[in-house]
mmCIF file of C-alpha atoms in Angstrom:
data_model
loop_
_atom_site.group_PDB
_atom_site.id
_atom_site.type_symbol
_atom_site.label_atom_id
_atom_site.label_comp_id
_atom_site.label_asym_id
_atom_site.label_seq_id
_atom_site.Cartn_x
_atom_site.Cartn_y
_atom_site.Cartn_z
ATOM 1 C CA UNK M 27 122.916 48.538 42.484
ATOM 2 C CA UNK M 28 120.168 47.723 45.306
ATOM 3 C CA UNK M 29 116.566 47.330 44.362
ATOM 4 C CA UNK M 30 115.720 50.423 45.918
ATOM 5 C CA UNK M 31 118.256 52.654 44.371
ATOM 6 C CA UNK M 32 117.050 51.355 40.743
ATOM 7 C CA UNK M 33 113.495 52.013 41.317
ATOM 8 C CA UNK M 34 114.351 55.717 42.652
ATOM 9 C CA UNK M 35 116.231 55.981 39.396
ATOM 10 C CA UNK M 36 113.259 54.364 37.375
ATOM 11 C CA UNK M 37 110.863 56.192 38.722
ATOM 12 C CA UNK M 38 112.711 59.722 38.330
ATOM 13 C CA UNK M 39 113.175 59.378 34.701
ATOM 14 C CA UNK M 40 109.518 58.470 34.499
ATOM 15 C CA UNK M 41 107.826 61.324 35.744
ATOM 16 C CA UNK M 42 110.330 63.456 34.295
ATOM 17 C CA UNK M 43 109.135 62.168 30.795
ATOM 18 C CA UNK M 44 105.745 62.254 31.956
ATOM 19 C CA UNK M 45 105.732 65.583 33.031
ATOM 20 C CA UNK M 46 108.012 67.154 29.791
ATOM 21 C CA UNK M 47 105.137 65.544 27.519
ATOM 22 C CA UNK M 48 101.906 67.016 29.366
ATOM 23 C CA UNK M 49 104.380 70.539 29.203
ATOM 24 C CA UNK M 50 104.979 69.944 25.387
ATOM 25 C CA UNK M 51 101.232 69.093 24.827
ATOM 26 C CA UNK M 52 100.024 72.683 27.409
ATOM 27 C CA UNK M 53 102.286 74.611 25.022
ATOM 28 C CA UNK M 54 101.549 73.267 21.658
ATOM 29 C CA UNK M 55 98.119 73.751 22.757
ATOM 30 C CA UNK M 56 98.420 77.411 23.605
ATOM 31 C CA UNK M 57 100.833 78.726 20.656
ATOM 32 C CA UNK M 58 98.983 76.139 17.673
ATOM 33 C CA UNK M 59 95.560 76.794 18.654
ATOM 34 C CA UNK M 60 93.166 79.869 20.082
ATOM 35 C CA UNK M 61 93.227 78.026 23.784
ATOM 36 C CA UNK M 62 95.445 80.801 24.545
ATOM 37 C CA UNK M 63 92.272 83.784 23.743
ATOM 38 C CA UNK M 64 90.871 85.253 26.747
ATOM 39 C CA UNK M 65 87.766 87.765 26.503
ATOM 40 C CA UNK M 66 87.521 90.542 29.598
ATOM 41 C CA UNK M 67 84.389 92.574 29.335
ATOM 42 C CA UNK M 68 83.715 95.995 31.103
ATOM 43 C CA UNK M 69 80.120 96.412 31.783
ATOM 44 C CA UNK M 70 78.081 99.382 31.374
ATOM 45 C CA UNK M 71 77.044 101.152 34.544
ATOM 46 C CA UNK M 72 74.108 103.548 35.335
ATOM 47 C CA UNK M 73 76.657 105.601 36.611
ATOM 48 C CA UNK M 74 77.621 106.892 33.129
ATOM 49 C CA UNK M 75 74.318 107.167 32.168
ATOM 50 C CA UNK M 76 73.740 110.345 34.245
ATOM 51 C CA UNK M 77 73.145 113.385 31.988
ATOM 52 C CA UNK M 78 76.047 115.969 31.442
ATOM 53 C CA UNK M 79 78.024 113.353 33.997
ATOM 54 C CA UNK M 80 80.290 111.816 30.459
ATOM 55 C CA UNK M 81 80.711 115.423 28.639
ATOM 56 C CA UNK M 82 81.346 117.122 32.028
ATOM 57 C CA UNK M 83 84.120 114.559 33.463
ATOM 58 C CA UNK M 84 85.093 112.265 30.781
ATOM 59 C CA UNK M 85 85.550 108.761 31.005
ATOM 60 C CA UNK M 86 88.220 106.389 31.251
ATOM 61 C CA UNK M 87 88.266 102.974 30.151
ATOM 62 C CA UNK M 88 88.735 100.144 32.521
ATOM 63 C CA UNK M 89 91.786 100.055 34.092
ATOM 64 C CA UNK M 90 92.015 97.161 35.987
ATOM 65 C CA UNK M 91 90.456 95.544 32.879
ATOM 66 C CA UNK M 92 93.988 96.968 31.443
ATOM 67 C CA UNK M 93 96.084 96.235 34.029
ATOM 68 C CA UNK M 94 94.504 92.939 33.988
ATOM 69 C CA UNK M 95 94.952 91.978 30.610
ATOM 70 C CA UNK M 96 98.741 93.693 30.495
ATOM 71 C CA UNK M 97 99.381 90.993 33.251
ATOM 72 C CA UNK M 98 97.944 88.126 30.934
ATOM 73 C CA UNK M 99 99.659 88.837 27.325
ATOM 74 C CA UNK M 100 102.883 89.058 29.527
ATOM 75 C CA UNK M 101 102.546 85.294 30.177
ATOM 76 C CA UNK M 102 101.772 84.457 26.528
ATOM 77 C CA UNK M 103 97.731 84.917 26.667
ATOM 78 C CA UNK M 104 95.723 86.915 23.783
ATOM 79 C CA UNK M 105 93.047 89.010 25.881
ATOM 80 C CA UNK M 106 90.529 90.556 24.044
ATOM 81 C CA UNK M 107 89.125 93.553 25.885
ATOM 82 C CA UNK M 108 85.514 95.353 25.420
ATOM 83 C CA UNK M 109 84.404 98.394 27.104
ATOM 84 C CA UNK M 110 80.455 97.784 26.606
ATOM 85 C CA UNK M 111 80.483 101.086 28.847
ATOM 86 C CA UNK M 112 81.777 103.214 25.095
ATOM 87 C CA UNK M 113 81.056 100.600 22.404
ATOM 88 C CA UNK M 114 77.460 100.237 22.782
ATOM 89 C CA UNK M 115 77.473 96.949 20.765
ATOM 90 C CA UNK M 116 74.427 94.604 20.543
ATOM 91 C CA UNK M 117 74.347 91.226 21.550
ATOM 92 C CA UNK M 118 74.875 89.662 18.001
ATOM 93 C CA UNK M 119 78.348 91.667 17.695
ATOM 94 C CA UNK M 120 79.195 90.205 21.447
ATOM 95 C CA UNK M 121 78.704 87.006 19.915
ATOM 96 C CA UNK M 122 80.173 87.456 16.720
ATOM 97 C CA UNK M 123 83.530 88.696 18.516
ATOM 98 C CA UNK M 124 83.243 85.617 20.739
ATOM 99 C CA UNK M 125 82.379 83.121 17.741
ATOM 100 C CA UNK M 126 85.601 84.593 16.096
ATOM 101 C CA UNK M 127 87.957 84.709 18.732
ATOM 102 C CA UNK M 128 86.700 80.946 20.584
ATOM 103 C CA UNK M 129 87.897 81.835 23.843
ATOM 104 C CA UNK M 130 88.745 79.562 26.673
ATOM 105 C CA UNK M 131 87.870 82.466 29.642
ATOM 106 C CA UNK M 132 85.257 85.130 29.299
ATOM 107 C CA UNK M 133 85.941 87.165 32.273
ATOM 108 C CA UNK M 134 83.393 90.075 33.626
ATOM 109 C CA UNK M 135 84.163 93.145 35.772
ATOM 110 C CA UNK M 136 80.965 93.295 38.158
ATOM 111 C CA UNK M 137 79.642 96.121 40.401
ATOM 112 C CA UNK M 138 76.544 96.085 42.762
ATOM 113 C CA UNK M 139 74.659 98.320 40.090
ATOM 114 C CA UNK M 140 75.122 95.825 37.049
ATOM 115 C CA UNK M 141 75.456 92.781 38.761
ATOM 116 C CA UNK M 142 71.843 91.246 37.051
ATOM 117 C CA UNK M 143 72.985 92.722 33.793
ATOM 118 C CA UNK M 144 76.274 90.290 34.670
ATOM 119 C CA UNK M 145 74.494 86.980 35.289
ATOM 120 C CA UNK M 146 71.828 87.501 32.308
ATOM 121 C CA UNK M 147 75.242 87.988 29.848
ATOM 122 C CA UNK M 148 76.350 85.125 31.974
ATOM 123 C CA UNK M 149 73.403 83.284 31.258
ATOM 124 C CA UNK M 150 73.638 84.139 27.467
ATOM 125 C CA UNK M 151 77.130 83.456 26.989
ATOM 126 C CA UNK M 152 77.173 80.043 28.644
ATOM 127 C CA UNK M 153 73.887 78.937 26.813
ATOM 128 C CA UNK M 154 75.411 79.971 23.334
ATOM 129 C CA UNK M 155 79.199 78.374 24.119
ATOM 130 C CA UNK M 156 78.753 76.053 27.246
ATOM 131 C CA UNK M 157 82.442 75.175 26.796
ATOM 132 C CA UNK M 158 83.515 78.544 28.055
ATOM 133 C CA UNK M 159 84.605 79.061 31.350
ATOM 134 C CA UNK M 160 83.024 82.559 32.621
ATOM 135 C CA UNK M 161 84.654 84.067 35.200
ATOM 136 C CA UNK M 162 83.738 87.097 37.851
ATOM 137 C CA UNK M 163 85.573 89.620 39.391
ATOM 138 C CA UNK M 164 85.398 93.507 40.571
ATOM 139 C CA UNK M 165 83.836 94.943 43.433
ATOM 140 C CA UNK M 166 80.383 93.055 44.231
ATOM 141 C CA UNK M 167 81.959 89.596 43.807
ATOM 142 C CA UNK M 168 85.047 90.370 45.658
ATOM 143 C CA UNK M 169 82.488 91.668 48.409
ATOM 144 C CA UNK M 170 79.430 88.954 48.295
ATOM 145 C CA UNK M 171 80.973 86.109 46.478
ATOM 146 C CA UNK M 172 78.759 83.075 47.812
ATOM 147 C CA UNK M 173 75.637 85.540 46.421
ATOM 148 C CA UNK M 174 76.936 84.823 42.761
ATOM 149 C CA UNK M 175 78.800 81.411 42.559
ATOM 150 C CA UNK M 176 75.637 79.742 43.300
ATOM 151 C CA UNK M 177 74.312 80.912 39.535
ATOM 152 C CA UNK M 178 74.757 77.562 37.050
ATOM 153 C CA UNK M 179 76.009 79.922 34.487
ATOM 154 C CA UNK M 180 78.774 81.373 36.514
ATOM 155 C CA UNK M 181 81.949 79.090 37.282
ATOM 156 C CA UNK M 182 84.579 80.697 38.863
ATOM 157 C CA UNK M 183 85.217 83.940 40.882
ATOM 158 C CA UNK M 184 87.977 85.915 41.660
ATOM 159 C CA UNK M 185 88.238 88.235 44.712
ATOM 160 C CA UNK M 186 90.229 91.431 45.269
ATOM 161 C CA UNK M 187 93.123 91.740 43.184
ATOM 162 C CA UNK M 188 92.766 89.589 40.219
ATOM 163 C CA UNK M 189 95.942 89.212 37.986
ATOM 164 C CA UNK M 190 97.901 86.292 40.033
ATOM 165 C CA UNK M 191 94.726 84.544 40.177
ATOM 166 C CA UNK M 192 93.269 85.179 37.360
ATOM 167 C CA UNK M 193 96.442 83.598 35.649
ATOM 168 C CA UNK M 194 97.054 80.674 37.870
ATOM 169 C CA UNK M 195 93.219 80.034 36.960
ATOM 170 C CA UNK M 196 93.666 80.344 33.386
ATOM 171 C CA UNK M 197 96.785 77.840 33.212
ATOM 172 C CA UNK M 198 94.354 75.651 35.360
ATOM 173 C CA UNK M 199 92.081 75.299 32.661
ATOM 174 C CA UNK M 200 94.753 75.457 29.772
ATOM 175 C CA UNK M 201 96.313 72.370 31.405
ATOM 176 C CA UNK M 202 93.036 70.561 32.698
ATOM 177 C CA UNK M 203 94.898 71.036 35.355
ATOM 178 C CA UNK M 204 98.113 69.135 34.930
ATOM 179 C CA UNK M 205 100.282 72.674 35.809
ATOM 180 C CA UNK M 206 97.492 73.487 39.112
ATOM 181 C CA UNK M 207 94.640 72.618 40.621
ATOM 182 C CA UNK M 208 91.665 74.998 41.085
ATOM 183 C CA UNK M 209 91.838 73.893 44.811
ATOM 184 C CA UNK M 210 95.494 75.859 44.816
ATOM 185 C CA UNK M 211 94.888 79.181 43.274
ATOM 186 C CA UNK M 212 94.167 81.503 46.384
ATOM 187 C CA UNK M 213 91.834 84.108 45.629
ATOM 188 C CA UNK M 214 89.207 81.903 43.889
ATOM 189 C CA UNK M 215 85.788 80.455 44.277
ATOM 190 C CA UNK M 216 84.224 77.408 41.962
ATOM 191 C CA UNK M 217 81.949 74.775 41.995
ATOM 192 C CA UNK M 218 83.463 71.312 42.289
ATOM 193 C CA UNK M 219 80.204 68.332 42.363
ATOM 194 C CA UNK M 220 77.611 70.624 43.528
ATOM 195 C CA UNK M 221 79.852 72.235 46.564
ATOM 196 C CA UNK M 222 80.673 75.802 46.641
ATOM 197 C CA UNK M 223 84.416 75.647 47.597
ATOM 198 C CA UNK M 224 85.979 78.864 48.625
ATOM 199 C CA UNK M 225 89.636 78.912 48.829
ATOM 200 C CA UNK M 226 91.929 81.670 51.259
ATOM 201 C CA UNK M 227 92.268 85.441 49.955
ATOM 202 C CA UNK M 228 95.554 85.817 47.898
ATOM 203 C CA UNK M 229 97.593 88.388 49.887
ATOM 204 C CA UNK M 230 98.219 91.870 48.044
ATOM 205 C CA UNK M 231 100.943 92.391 45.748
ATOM 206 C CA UNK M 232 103.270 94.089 47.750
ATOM 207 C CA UNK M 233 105.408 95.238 45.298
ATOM 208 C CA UNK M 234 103.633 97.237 42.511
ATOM 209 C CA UNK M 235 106.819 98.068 40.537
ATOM 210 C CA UNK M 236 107.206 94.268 39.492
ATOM 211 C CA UNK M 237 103.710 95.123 37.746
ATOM 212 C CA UNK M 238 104.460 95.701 33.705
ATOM 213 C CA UNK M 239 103.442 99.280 32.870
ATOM 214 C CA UNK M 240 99.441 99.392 31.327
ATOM 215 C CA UNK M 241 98.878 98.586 27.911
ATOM 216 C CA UNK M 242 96.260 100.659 26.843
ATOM 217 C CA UNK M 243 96.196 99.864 22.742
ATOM 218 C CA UNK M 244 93.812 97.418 23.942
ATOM 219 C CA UNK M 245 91.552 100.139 23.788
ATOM 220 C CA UNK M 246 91.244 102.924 20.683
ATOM 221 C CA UNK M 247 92.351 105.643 23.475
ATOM 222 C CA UNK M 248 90.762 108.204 20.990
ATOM 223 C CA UNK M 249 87.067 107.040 22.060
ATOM 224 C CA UNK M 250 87.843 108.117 25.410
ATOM 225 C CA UNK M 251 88.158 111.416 27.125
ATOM 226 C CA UNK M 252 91.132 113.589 26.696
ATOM 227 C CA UNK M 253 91.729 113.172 30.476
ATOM 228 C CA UNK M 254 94.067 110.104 31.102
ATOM 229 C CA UNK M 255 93.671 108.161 34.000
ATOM 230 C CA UNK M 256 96.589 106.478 36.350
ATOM 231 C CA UNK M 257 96.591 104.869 39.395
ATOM 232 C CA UNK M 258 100.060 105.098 41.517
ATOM 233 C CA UNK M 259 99.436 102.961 44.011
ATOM 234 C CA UNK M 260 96.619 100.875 45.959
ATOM 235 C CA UNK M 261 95.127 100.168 49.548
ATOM 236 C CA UNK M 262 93.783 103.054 51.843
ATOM 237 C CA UNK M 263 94.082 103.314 56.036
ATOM 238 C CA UNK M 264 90.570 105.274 55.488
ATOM 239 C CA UNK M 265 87.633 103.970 57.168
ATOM 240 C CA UNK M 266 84.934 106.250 55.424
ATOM 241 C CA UNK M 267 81.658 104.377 56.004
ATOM 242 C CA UNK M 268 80.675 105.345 52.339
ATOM 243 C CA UNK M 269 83.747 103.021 50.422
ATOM 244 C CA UNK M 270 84.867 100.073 49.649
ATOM 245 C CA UNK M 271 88.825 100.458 48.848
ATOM 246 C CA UNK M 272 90.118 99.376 52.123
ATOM 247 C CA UNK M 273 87.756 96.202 52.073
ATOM 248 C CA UNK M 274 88.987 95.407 48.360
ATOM 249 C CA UNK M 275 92.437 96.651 48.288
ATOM 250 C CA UNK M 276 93.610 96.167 51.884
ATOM 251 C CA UNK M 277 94.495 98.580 54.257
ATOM 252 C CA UNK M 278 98.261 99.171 53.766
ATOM 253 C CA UNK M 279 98.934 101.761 51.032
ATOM 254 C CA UNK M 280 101.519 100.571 48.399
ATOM 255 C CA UNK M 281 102.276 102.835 46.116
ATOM 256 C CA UNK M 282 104.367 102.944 42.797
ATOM 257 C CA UNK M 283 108.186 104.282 42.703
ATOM 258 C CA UNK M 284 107.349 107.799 41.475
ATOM 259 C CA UNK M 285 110.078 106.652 38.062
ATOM 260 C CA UNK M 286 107.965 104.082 36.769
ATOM 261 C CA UNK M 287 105.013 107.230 35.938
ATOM 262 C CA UNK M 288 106.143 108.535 32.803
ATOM 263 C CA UNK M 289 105.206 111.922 31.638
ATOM 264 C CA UNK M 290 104.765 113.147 28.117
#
């Protein structure tokens, strides 16, 4: 056997034990301890604050927040989900869930109107448990991202649609980044020494009926309005002057095979 051909050999089996151990250590990690807990908090927004607004219409919880963590507990994550926006809990309970649960990700859905609520819960959170990664996504950071990452208490953001990224992040961190690298995940924004490093927009999922149908026992449905809420499909042509969707969603309209909506 020539030198060459022994050392391709060699070096084959090593990284192929090298690479089975940091896999065995990732998922003893994730099923033996809570590295696996993710928490996704829906802000409150002035919006439901409007009088006769809630009675009149209802409201919904979070569904991206719901499709979101759906996507995660698929690929053997725990998401814990709170809808600050119906349980009006203080910040002691917050913290009490989040002392309980020791998650790796706390993950906030942000709009223009709450976004300083956002980085003072930020600014809490990260304080209280520096070791947890907080994350940012929804509308405003999607939209002014280099406004937010710039906060000390905020580490990554996600932009647009969230669940690819928002998973490829979270085995980032699992891993330390033995499975990918934060430079990799599309979609994201983080701070690496001091530099703000921005990394391309993930395309859209083009195909919504790979998407697992909405789990929405995350939430005690019988808090909510009688009225459900689904969403068949996403993107909009529009150009309305007054909305966002095309700018977050993209301007091709996919839309769900009309079998995957069940009825009851």
């Amino acid at each position: 056997m020539r030198i060459y051909e022994f050392l391709a050999i060699y070096l084959k089996k090593y990284y192929e034990r090298k690479f089975t151990q940091i896999m065995k250590d990732y998922e003893y990690t994730k099923l033996n301890t809570k590295a696996n807990n993710i928490v996704l908090i829906n802000l409150p927004s002035m919006t439901y604050k409007i009088d006769g607004m809630e009675k009149e219409f209802g409201y919904n919880p979070s569904f991206a927040l719901i499709s979101l963590g759906t996507w995660l507990e698929l690929n053997g994550y725990h998401p814990i989900l709170i809808d600050l926006c119906c349980e009006h809990l203080s910040k002691e309970e917050i913290f009490g869930i989040l002392e309980n649960e020791n998650p790796i990700i706390v993950g906030l859905s942000v709009h223009t109107e709450n976004i300083e609520l956002a980085l003072n819960m930020a600014k809490l959170i990260k304080l209280s448990f520096p070791s947890v990664k907080i994350v940012f996504g929804g509308a405003h950071p999607s939209l002014v991202p280099e406004d937010i990452i710039t906060s000390e208490y905020v580490d990554f953001i996600i932009r647009k649609e969230g669940e690819s990224s928002f998973l490829e992040l979270a085995e980032a961190i699992v891993s330390n980044e033995n499975t990918i690298s934060f430079d990799k995940i599309p979609g994201i924004l983080f701070k690496k020494s001091d530099t703000v490093i921005k990394n391309s927009l993930r395309p859209p999922i083009t195909d919504l009926d790979l998407m697992p149908l909405p789990k929405r026992e995350f939430f005690d449905i019988n808090k909510y309005s009688f009225v459900v809420n689904i969403i068949t499909g996403r993107g909009c042509p529009g150009n309305c002057v007054y909305c966002a969707a095309k700018s977050l969603s993209g301007a091709e309209y996919r839309e769900l095979v009309l079998s995957s909506v069940e009825f009851r």
